[in-house]
Short mmCIF file of C-alpha atoms in Angstrom, two decimals:
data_model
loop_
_atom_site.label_atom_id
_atom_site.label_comp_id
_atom_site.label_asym_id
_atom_site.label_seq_id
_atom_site.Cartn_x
_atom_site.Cartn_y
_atom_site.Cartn_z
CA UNK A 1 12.17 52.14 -128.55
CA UNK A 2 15.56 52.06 -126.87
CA UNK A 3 17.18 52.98 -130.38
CA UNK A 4 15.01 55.95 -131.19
CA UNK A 5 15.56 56.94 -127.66
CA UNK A 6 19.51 56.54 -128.47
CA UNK A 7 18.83 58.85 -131.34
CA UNK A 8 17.27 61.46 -129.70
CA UNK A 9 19.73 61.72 -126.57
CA UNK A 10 22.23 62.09 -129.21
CA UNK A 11 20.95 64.68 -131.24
CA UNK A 12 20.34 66.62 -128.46
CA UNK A 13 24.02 66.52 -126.96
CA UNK A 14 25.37 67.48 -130.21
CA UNK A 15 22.69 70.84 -130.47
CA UNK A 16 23.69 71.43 -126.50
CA UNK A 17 27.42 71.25 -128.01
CA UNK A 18 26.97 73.10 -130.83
CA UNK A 19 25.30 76.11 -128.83
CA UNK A 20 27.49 75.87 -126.17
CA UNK A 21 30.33 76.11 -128.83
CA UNK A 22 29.20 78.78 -130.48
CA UNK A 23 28.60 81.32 -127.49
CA UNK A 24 31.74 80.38 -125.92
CA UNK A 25 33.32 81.56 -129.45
CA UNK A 26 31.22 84.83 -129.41
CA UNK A 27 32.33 85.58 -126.07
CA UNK A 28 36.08 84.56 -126.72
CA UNK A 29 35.88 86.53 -130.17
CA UNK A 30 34.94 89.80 -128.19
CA UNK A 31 37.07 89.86 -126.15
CA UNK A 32 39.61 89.29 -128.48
CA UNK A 33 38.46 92.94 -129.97
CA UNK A 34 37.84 94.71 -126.84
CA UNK A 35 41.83 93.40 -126.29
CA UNK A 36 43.17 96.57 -123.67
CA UNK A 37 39.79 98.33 -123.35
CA UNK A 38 38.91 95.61 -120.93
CA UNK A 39 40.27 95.63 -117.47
CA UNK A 40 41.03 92.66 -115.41
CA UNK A 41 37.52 92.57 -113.55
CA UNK A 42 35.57 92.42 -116.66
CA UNK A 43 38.54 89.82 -118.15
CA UNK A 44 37.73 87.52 -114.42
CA UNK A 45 34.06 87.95 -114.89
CA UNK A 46 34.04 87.06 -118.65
CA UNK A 47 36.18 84.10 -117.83
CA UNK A 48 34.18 83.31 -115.14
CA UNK A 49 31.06 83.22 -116.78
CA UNK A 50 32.62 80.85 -119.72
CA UNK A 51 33.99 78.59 -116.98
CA UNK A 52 30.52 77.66 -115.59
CA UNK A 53 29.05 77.30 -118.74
CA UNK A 54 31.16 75.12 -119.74
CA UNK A 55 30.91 72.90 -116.51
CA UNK A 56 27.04 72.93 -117.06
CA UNK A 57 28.05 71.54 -120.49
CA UNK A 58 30.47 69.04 -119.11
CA UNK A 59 27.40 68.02 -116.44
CA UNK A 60 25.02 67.52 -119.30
CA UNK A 61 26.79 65.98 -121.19
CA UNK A 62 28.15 62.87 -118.76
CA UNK A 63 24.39 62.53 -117.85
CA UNK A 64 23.67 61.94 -121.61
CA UNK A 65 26.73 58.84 -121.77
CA UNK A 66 24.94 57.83 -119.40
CA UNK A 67 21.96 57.35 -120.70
CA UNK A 68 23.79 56.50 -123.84
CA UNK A 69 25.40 53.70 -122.47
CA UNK A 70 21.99 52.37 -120.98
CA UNK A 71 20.03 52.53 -123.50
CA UNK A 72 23.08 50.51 -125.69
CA UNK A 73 22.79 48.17 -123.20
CA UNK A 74 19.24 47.81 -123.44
CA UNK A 75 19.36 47.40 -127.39
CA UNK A 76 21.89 44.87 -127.09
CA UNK A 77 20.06 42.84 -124.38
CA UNK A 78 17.50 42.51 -126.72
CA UNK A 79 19.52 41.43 -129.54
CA UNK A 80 20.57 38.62 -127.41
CA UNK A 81 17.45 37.30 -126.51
CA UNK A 82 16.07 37.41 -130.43
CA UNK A 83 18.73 35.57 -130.97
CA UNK A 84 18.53 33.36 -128.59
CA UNK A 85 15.47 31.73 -129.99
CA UNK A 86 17.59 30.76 -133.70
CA UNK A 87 19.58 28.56 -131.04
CA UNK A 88 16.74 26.35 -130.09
CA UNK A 89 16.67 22.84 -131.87
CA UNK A 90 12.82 22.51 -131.23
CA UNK A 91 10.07 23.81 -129.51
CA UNK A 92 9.89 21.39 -126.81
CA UNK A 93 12.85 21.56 -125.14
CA UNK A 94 12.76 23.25 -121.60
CA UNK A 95 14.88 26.62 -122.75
CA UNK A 96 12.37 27.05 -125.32
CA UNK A 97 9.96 26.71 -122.90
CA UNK A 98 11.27 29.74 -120.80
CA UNK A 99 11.76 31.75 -123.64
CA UNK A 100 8.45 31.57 -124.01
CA UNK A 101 7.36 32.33 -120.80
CA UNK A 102 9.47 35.40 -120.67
CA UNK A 103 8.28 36.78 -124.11
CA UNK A 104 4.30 36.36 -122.32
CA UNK A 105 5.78 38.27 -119.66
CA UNK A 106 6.95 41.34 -121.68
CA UNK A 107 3.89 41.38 -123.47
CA UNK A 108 1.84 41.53 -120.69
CA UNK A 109 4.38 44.33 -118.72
CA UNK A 110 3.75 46.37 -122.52
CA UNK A 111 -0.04 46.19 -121.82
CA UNK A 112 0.21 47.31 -118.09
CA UNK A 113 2.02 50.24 -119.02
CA UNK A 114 -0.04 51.17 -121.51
CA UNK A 115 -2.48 51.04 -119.15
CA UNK A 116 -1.36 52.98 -116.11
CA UNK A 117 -0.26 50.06 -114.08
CA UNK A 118 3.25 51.00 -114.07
CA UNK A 119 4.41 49.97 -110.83
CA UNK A 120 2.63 46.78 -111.28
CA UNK A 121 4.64 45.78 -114.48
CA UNK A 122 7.83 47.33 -112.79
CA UNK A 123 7.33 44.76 -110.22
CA UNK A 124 6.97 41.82 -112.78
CA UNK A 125 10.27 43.26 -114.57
CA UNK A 126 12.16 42.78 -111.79
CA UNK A 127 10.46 39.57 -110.78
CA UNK A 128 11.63 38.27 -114.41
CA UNK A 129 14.74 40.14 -115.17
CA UNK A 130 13.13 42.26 -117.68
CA UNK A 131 14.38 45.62 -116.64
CA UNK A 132 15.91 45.87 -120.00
CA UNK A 133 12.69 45.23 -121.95
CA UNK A 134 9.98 47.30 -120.02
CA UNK A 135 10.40 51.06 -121.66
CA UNK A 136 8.55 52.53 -118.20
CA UNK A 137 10.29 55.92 -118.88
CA UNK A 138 8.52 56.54 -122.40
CA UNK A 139 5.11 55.39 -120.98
CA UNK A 140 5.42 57.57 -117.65
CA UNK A 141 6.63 60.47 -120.10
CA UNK A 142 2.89 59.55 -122.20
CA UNK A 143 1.05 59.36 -119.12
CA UNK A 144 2.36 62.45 -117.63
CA UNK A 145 1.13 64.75 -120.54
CA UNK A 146 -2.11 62.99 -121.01
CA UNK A 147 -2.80 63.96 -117.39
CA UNK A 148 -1.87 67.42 -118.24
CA UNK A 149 -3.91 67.70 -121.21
CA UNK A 150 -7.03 65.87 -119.88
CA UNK A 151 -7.21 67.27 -116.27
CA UNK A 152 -5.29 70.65 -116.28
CA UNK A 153 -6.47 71.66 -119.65
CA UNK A 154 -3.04 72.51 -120.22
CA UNK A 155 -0.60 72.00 -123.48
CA UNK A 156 2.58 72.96 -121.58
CA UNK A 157 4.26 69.97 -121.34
CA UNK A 158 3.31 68.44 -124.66
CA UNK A 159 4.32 71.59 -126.59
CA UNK A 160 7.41 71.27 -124.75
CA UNK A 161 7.93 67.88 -126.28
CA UNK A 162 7.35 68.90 -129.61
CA UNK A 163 10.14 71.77 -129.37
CA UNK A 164 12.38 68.87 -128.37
CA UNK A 165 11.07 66.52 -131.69
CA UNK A 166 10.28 69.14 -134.15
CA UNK A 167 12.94 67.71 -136.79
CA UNK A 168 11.02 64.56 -135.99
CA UNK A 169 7.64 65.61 -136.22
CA UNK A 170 8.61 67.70 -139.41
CA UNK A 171 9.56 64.28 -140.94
CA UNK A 172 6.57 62.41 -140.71
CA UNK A 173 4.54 65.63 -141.03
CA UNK A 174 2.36 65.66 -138.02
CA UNK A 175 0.50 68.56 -137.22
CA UNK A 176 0.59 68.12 -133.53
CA UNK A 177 2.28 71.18 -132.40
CA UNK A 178 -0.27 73.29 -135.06
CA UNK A 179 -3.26 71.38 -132.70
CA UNK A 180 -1.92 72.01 -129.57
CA UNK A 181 -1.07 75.65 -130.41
CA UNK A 182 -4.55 76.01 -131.87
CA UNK A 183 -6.18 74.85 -128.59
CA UNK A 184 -4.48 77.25 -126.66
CA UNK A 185 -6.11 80.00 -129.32
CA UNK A 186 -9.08 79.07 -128.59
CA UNK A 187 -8.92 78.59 -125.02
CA UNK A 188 -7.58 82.43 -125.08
CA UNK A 189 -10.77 82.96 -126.73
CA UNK A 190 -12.93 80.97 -124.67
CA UNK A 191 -11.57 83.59 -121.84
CA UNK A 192 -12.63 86.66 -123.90
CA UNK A 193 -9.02 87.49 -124.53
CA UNK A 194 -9.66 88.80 -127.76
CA UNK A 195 -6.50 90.91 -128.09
CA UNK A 196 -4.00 88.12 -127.05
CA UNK A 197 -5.47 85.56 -128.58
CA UNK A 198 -5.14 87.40 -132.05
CA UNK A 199 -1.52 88.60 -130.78
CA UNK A 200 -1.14 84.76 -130.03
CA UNK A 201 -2.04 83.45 -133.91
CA UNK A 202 -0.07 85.44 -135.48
CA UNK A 203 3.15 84.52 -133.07
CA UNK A 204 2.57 80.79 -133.77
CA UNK A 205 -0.56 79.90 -136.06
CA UNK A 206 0.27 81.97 -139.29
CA UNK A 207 3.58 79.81 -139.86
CA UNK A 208 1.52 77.08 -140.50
CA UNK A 209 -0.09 79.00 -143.53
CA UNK A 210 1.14 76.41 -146.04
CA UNK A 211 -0.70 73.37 -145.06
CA UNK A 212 -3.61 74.69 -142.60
CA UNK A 213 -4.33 77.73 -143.98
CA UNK A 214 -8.29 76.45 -144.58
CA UNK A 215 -8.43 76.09 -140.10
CA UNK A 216 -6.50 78.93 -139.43
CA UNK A 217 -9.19 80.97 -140.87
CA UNK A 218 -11.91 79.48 -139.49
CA UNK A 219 -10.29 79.78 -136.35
CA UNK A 220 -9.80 83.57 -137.08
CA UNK A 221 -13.63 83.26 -137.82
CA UNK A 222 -14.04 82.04 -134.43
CA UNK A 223 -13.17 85.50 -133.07
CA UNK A 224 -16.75 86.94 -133.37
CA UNK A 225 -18.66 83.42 -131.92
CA UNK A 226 -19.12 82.98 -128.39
CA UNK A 227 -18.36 80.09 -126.64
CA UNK A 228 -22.19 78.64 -126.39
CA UNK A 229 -22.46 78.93 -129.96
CA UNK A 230 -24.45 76.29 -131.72
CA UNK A 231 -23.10 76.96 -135.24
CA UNK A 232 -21.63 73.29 -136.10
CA UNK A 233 -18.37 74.07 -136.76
CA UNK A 234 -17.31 76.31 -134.27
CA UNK A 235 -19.77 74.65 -131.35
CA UNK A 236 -16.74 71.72 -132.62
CA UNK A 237 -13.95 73.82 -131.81
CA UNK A 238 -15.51 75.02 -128.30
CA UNK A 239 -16.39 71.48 -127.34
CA UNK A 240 -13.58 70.17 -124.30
CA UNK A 241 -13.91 66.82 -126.07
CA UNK A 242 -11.29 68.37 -127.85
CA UNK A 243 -8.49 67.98 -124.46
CA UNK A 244 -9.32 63.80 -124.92
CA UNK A 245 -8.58 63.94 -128.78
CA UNK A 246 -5.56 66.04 -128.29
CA UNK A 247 -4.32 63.52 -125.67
CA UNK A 248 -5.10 60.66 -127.94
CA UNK A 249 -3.41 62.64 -131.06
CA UNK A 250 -0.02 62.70 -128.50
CA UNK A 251 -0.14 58.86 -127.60
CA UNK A 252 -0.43 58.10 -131.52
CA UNK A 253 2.04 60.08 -132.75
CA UNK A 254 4.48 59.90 -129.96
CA UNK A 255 4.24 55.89 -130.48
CA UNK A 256 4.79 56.58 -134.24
CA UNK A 257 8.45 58.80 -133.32
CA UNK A 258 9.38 55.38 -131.45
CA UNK A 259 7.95 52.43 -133.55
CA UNK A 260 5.55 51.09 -131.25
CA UNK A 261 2.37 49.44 -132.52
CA UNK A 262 -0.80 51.65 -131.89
CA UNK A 263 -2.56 48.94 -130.31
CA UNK A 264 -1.21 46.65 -127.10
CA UNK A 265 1.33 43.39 -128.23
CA UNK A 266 -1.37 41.50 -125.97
CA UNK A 267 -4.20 42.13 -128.23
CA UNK A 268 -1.98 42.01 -131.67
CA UNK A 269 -1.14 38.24 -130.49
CA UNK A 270 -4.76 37.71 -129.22
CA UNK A 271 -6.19 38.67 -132.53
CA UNK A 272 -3.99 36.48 -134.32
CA UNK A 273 -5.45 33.48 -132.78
CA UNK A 274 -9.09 34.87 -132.95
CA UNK A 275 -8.61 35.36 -136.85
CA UNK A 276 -8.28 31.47 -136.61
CA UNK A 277 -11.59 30.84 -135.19
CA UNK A 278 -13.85 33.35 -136.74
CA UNK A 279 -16.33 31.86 -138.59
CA UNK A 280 -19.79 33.68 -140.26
CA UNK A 281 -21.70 31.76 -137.33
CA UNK A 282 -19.54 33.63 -134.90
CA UNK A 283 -21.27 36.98 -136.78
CA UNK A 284 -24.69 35.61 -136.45
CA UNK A 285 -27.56 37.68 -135.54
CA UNK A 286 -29.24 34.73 -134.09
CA UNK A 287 -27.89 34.08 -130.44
CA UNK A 288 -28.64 30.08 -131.02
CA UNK A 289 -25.64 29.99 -133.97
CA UNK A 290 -23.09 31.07 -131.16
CA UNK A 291 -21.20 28.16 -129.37
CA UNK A 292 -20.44 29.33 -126.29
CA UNK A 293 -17.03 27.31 -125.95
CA UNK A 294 -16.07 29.67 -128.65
CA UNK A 295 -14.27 32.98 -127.70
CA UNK A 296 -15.01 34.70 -130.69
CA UNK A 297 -18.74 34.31 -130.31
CA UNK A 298 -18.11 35.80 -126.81
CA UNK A 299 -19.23 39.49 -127.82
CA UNK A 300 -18.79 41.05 -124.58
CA UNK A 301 -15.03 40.01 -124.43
CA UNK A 302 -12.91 38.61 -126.74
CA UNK A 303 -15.22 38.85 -129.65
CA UNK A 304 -14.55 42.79 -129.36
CA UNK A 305 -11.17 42.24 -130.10
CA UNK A 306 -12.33 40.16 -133.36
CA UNK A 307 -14.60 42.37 -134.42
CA UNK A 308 -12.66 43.94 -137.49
CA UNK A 309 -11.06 40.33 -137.89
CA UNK A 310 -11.88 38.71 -141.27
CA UNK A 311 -13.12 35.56 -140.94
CA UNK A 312 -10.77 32.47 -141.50
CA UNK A 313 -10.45 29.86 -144.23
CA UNK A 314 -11.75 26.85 -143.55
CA UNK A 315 -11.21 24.29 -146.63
CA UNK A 316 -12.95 21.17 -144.41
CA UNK A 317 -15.73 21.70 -141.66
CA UNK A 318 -15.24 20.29 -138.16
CA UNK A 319 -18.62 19.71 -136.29
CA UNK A 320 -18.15 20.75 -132.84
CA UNK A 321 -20.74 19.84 -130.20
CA UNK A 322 -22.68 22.94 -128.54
CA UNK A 323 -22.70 21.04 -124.78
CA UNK A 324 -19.30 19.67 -124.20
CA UNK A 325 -17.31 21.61 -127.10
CA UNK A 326 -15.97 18.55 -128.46
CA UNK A 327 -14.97 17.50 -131.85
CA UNK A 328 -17.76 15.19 -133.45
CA UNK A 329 -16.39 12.15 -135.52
CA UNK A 330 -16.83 8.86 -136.02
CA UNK A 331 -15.80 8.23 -132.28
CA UNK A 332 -17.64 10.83 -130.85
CA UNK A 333 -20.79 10.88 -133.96
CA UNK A 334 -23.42 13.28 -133.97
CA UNK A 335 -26.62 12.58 -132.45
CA UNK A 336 -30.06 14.25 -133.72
CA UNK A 337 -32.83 14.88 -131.36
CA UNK A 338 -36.24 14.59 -132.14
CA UNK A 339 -36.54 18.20 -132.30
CA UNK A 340 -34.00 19.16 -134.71
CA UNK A 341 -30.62 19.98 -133.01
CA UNK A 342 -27.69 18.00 -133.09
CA UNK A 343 -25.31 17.00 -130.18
CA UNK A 344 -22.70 14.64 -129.68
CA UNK A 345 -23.05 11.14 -128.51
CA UNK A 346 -20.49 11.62 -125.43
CA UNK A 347 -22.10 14.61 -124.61
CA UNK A 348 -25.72 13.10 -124.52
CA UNK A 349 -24.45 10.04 -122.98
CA UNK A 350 -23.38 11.88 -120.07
CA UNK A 351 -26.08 13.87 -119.44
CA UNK A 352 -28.70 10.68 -119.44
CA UNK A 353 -26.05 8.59 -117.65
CA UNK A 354 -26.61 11.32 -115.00
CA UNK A 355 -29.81 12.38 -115.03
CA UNK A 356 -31.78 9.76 -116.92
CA UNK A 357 -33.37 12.04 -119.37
CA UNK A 358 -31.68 14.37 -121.81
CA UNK A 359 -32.52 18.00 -121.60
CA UNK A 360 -31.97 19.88 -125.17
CA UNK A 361 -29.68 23.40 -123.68
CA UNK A 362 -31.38 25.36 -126.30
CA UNK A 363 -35.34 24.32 -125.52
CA UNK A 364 -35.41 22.71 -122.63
CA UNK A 365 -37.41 19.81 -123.95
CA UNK A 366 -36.62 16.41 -122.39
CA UNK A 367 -35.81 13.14 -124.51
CA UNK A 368 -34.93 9.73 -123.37
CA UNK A 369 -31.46 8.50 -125.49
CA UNK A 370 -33.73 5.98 -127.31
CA UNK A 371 -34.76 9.06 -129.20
CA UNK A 372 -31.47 10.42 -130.53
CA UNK A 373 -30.53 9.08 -133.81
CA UNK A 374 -26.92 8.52 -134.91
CA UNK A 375 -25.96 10.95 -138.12
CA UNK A 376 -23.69 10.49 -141.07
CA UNK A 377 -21.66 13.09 -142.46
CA UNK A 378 -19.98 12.43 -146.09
#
């Protein structure tokens, strides 16, 4: 993120440089051919005017080193610490430990800003010395425009970003702006401004003729439906669903411009493991298949994040027990009960060294440990 950031702040210095450039050359140029028809009021206030500008150039552009030099900073900070981890002779020395630590911690300050809890994971940056990793800018810049598209109903700011990254946006060929300009149409609409509305598309919907010319007329189409219309299409384009999918469009495509995974680092690594454990009795319809020491088969957490996973290779089968969640083996064997299921000896052990009966979890039917018989697996 820093990077892209670094490319942006440059780009726009040079256009503010260029343009500031340019006019001051205009200016300069005529009054070059004005030369004597100019008196020395008009030569003062001419002057005058180029002088500010120029300061307001100078001002804008020491803000942008500055930011420059940060975000430099920031990429090279976190050059140092990937690095850092080629200079570790094995995972269990105490450095590597740290490292460690500190990499959970920036995953978990990338999940609470994606979440809204920025203050929360500017506290832990600061707490770790993280500063340098936690991009709190770009996510309060994400936040700030979903608010304004999903509260205010308003595509101000985010068209306003677009103006900004329209080179950008051109390059990966997102239609963002074209959505966000076509909501405003039809919010126009929605307020029975018929005349502006149709003023308004063909200011800024007609130059996107080549590649959306099928919506833009339907959307001209929209002109003679009213807003509690229950024609499919257009009941579609009316619907305010439409403020949530245009603040969702933002987040993905804004996270595209900077190279940031779609989905949290948190759940990337989580699914990882998950893909590990997933087995077809994890996707059982049948409750009694699930083990509940397994987080997979744990559908109302973890197992959502596994959901899409595909399940994992297994080339030998390990027989876990369903009470204690322990490996059964030939120290720990497999015990049958009289009714079918199979625990493991430790487990069942326990339970009648306890209680002096053994109570099956799954029927609740009680056995002495005279009736469990030992199994053999080849």
């Amino acid at each position: 993120a820093p990077l892209e950031q670094l490319k942006r702040v440059v780009r726009q210095s040079q256009k503010q440089s260029e343009r500031s450039a340019s006019q001051v050359s205009a200016v300069l140029g005529n009054m070059t051919k004005q030369g004597d028809a100019m008196d020395d009021e008009e030569v003062d206030q001419e002057l005058g005017g180029l002088i500010d500008r120029l300061k307001t150039l100078k001002r804008k552009l020491e803000e942008a080193k500055s930011e420059e030099a940060l975000l430099i900073q920031r990429s090279k900070q976190r050059a140092t610490d990937l690095n850092e981890l080629s200079s570790f002779e094995s995972s269990s020395v105490p450095e590597f430990q740290r490292w460690c630590r500190s990499r959970l911690d920036r995953v978990l300050i990338d999940y609470m800003l994606r979440n809204g809890s920025v203050d929360t994971a500017k506290l832990l940056a600061k707490n770790g010395n993280l500063e340098h990793f936690a991009d709190s800018s770009l996510f309060e810049l994400v936040m700030s425009i979903e608010r304004e598209l999903c509260e205010q109903h308003s595509c101000s700011g985010a068209l306003l970003w677009c103006a900004e990254n329209r080179s950008a946006l051109r390059k990966i060929q997102s239609a963002l702006e074209f959505e966000l300009r076509l909501q405003e149409y039809i919010e126009m609409i929605r307020a029975r401004q018929t005349v502006a509305a149709i003023v308004y598309a063909k200011k800024h919907l007609t130059a996107w003729s080549d590649t959306q010319m099928a919506r833009i007329q339907r959307a001209m189409t929209l002109l003679a439906f009213a807003p509690a219309t229950q024609c499919a299409p257009y009941k579609n384009m009316f619907d305010e669903a439409r403020w949530d999918q245009l603040a969702r469009e933002f987040r993905s495509v804004i996270f595209r411009l900077f190279n940031l995974p779609a989905q949290p680092l948190l759940h990337l690594l989580l699914q990882t493991g998950l893909s590990a454990l997933k087995t077809p009795a994890c996707v059982s319809d049948d409750p009694v298949e699930h083990n509940r020491n397994c987080p997979v088969c744990q559908t109302d957490t973890l197992g959502k994040l596994a959901q899409d996973l595909p399940l994992s290779h297994h080339v030998n089968s390990n027989l876990v027990c369903r009470i204690s969640g322990e490996k059964m083996d030939d120290n720990n064997p497999p015990m049958r009960l009289p009714n079918g299921y199979v625990y493991s000896f430790n487990a069942l052990s326990d339970m009648a060294a306890k209680h002096g009966k053994i109570k099956c979890p799954r029927t609740d039917q009680l056995f002495s440990m005279n009736d469990a018989k030992k199994l053999f697996v080849s």
